[in-house]
mmCIF file of C-alpha atoms in Angstrom:
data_model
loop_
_atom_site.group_PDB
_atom_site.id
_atom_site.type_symbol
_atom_site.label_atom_id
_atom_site.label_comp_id
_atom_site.label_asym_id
_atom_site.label_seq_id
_atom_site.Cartn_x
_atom_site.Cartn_y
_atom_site.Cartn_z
ATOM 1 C CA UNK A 1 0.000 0.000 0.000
ATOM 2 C CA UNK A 2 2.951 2.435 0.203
ATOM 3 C CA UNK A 3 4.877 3.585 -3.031
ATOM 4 C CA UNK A 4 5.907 -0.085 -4.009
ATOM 5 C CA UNK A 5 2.033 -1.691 -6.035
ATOM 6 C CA UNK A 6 2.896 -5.587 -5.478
ATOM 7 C CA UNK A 7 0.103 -8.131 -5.942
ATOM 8 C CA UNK A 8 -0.067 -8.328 -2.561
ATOM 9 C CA UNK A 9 -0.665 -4.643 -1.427
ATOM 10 C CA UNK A 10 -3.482 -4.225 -4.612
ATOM 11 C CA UNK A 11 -4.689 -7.387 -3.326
ATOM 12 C CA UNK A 12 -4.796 -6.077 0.599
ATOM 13 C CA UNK A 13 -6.411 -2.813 -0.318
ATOM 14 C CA UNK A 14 -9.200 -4.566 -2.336
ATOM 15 C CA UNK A 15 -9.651 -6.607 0.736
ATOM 16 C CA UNK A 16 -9.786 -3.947 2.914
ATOM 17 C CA UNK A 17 -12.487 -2.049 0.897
ATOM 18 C CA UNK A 18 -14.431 -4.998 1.007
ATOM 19 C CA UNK A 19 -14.176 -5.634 4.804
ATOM 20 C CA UNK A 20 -14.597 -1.920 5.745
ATOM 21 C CA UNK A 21 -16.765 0.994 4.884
ATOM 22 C CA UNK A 22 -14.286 3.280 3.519
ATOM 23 C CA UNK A 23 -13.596 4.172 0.193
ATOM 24 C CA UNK A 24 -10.180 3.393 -1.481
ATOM 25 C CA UNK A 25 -8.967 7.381 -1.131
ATOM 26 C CA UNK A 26 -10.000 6.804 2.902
ATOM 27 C CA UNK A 27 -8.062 3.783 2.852
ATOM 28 C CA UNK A 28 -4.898 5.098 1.405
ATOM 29 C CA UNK A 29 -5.291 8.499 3.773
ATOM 30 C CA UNK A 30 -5.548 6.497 7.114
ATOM 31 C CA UNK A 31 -2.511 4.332 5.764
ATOM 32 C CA UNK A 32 -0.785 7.186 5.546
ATOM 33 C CA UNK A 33 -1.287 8.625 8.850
ATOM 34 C CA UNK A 34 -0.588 5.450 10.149
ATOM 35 C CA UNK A 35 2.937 4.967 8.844
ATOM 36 C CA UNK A 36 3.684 8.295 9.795
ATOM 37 C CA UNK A 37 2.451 7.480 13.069
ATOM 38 C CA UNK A 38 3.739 4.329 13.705
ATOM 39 C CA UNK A 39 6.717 3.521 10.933
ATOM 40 C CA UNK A 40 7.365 -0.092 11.899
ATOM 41 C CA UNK A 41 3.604 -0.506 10.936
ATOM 42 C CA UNK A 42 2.371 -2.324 14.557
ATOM 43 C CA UNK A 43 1.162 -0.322 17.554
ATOM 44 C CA UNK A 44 2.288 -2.051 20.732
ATOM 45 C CA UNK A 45 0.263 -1.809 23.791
ATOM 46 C CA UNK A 46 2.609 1.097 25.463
ATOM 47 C CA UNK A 47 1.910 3.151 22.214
ATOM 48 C CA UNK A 48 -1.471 2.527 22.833
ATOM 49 C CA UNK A 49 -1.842 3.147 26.468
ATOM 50 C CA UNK A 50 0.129 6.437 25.470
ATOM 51 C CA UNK A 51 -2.974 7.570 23.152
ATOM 52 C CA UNK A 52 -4.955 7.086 25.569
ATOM 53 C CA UNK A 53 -3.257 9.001 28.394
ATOM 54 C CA UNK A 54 -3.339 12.226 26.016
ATOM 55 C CA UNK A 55 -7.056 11.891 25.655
ATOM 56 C CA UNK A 56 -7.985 11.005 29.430
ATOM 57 C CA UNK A 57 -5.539 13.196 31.538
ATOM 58 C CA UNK A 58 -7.794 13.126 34.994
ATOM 59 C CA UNK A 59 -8.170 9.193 35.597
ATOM 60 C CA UNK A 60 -5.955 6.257 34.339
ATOM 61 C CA UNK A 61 -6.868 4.855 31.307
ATOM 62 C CA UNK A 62 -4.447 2.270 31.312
ATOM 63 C CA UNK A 63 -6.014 -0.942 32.164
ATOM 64 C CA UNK A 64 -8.929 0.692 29.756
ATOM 65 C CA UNK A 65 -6.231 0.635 27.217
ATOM 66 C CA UNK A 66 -5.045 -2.891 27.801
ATOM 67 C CA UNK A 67 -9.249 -4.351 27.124
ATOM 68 C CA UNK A 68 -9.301 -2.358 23.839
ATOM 69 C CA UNK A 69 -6.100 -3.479 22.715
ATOM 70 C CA UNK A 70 -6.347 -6.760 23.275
ATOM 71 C CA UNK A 71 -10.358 -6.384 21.214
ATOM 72 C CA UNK A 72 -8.261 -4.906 18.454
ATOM 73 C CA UNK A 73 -5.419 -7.254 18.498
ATOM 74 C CA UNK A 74 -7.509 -9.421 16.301
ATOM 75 C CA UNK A 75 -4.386 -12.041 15.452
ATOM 76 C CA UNK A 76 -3.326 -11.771 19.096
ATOM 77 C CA UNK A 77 -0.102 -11.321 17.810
ATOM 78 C CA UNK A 78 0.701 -8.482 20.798
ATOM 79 C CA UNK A 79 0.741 -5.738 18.080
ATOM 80 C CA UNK A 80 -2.355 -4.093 16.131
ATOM 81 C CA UNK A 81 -1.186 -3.317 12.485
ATOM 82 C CA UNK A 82 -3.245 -1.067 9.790
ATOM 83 C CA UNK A 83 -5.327 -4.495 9.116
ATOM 84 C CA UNK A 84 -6.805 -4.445 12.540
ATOM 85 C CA UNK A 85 -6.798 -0.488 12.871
ATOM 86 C CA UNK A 86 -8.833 0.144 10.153
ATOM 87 C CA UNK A 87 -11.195 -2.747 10.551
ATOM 88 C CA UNK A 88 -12.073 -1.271 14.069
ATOM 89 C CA UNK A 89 -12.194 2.432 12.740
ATOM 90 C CA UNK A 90 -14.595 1.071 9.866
ATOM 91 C CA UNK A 91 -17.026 -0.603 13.397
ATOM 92 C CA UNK A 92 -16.279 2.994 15.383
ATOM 93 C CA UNK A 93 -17.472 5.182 12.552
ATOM 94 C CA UNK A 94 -19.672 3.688 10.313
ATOM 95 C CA UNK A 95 -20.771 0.000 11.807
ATOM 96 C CA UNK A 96 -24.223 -0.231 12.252
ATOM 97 C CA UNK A 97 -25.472 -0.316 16.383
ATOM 98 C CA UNK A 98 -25.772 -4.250 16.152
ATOM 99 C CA UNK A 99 -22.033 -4.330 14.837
ATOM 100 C CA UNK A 100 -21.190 -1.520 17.362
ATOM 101 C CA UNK A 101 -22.836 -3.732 19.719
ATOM 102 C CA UNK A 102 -20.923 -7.064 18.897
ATOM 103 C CA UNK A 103 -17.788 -5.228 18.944
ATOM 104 C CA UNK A 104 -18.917 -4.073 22.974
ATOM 105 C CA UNK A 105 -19.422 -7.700 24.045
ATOM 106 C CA UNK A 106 -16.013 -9.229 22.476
ATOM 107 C CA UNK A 107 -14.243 -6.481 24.665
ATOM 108 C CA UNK A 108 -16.177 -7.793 27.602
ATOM 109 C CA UNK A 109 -15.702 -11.186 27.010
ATOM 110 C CA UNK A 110 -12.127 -11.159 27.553
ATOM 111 C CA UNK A 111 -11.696 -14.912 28.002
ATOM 112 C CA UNK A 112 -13.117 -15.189 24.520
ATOM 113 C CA UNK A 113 -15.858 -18.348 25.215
ATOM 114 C CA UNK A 114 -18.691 -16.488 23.940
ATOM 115 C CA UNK A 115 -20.262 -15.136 27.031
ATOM 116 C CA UNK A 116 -19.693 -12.377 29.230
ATOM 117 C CA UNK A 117 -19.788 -13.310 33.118
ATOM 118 C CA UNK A 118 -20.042 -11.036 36.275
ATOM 119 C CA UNK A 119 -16.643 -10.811 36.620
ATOM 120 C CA UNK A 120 -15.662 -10.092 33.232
ATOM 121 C CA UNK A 121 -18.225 -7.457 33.342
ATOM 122 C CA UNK A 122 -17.007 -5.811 36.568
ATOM 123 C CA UNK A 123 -13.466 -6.027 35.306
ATOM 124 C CA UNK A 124 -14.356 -3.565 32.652
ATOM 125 C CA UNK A 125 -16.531 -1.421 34.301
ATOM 126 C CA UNK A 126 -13.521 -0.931 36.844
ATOM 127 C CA UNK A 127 -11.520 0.029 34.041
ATOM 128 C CA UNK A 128 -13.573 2.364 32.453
ATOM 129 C CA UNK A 129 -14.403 3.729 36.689
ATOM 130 C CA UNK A 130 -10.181 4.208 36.884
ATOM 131 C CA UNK A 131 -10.324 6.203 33.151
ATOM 132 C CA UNK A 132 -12.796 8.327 34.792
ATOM 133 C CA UNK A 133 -11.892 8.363 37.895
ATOM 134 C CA UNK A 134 -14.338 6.673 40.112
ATOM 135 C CA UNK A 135 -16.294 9.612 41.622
ATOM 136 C CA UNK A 136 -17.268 11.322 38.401
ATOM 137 C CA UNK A 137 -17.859 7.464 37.558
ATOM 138 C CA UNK A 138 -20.386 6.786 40.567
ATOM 139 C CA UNK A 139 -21.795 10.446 40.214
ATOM 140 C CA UNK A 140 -22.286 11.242 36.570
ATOM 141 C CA UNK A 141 -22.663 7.876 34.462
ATOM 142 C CA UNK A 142 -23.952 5.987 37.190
ATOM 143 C CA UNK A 143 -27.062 7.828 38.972
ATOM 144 C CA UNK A 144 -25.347 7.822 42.042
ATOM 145 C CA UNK A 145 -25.195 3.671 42.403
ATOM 146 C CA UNK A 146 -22.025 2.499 43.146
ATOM 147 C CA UNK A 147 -19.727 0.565 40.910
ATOM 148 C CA UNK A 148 -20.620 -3.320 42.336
ATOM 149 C CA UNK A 149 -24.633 -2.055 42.237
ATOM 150 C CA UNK A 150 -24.492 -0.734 38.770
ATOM 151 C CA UNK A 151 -22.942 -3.692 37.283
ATOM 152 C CA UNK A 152 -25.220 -6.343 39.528
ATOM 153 C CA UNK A 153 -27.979 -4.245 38.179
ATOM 154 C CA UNK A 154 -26.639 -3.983 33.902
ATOM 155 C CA UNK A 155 -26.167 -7.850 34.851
ATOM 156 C CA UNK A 156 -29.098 -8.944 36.319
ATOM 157 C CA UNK A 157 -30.945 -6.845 33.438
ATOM 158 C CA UNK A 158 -28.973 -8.252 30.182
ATOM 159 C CA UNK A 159 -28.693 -12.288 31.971
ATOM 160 C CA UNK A 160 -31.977 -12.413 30.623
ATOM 161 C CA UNK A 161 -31.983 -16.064 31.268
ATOM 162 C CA UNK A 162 -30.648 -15.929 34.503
ATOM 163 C CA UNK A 163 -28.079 -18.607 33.876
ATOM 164 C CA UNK A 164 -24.984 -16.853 35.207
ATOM 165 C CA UNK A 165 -23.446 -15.234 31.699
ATOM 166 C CA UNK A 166 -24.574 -13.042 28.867
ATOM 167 C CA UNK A 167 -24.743 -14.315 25.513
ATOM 168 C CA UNK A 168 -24.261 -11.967 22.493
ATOM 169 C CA UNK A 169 -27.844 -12.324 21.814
ATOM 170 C CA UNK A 170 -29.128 -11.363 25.440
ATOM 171 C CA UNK A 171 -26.447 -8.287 25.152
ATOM 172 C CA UNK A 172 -27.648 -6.945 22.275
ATOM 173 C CA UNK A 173 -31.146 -7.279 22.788
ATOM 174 C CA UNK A 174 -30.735 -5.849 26.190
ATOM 175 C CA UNK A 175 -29.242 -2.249 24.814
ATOM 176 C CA UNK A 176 -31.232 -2.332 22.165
ATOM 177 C CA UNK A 177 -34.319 -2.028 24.868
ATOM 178 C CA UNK A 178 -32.954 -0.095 27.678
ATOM 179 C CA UNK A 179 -32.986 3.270 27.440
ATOM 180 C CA UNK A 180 -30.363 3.385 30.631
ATOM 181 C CA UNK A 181 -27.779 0.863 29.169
ATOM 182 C CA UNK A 182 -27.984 2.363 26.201
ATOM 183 C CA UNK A 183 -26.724 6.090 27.554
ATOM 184 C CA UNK A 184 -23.748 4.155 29.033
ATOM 185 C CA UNK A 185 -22.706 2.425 25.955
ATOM 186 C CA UNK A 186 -22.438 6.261 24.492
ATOM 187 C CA UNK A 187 -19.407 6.918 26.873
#
């Protein structure tokens, strides 16, 4: 994709205009910004931490950081390259809510096994509570409730079969229906 037109780069552009929603010009401007941002062509999770600091200076986004990376990290390869990047750009900006939605769960479902249980949950709500900072948190995006009674509430609301864990369906269908979920997942 850079000033050298191999097979392979016409060939990885074509696939990423099929897999995203950007047009080839888009494609080739983001790839741009991206080697000039990140010459080897892989973000490692310190460079991405580091974005993140510059855009949440009052809390620590770090262990924030660390659950998106490792969402992005699609090859779990410990790097995100322009690949991964721009497939999670194309979700950001232009994926419908249900893909928006799917791309919500797989961060919470860290252990990747399809559901999302309490503690995963709780995990990220702590994270996104420490990139906040916990009393804006509790006060602002919460209603006042604290941390552990939000989340037993969000859980209690999206289990909707009570069986311990949150399947994509139930997650999905639970934001799409709650007006309060659904003003958290705009954070």
């Amino acid at each position: 994709m850079g000033q050298h037109k191999s097979r392979s780069s016409g060939s990885a552009l074509s696939q990423l205009k099929t897999s995203t929603r950007f047009t080839e010009e888009e494609i080739q401007e983001y790839y741009e910004l991206f080697k000039y941002e990140y010459p080897t062509g892989k973000i490692a999770v310190e460079d991405f931490k580091r974005i993140y600091r510059k855009s949440y200076v009052i809390g620590d986004p770090s262990s924030f950081a660390e659950h998106a990376f490792r969402w992005l990290d699609a090859n779990g390869d410990g790097t995100i390259d322009f690949y991964e990047y721009l497939s999670a750009m194309s979700v950001t900006l232009r994926g419908t809510l249900e893909e928006k939605l799917e791309a919500a769960f797989n961060m919470y479902d860290q252990d990747k096994d399809g559901a999302i249980s309490k503690q995963e949950m709780h995990k990220l709500f702590t994270a996104i509570s420490e990139m906040f900072g916990q009393r804006k948190m509790e006060e602002k995006l919460l209603g006042g409730e604290t941390l552990d009674q939000y989340v037993d509430h969000m859980f209690a609301h999206l289990d909707q079969n009570h069986d311990g864990q949150i399947t994509l369906d139930e997650f999905i269908e639970g934001f799409k229906n709650d007006e309060s979920i659904k003003a958290l997942s705009q954070i």
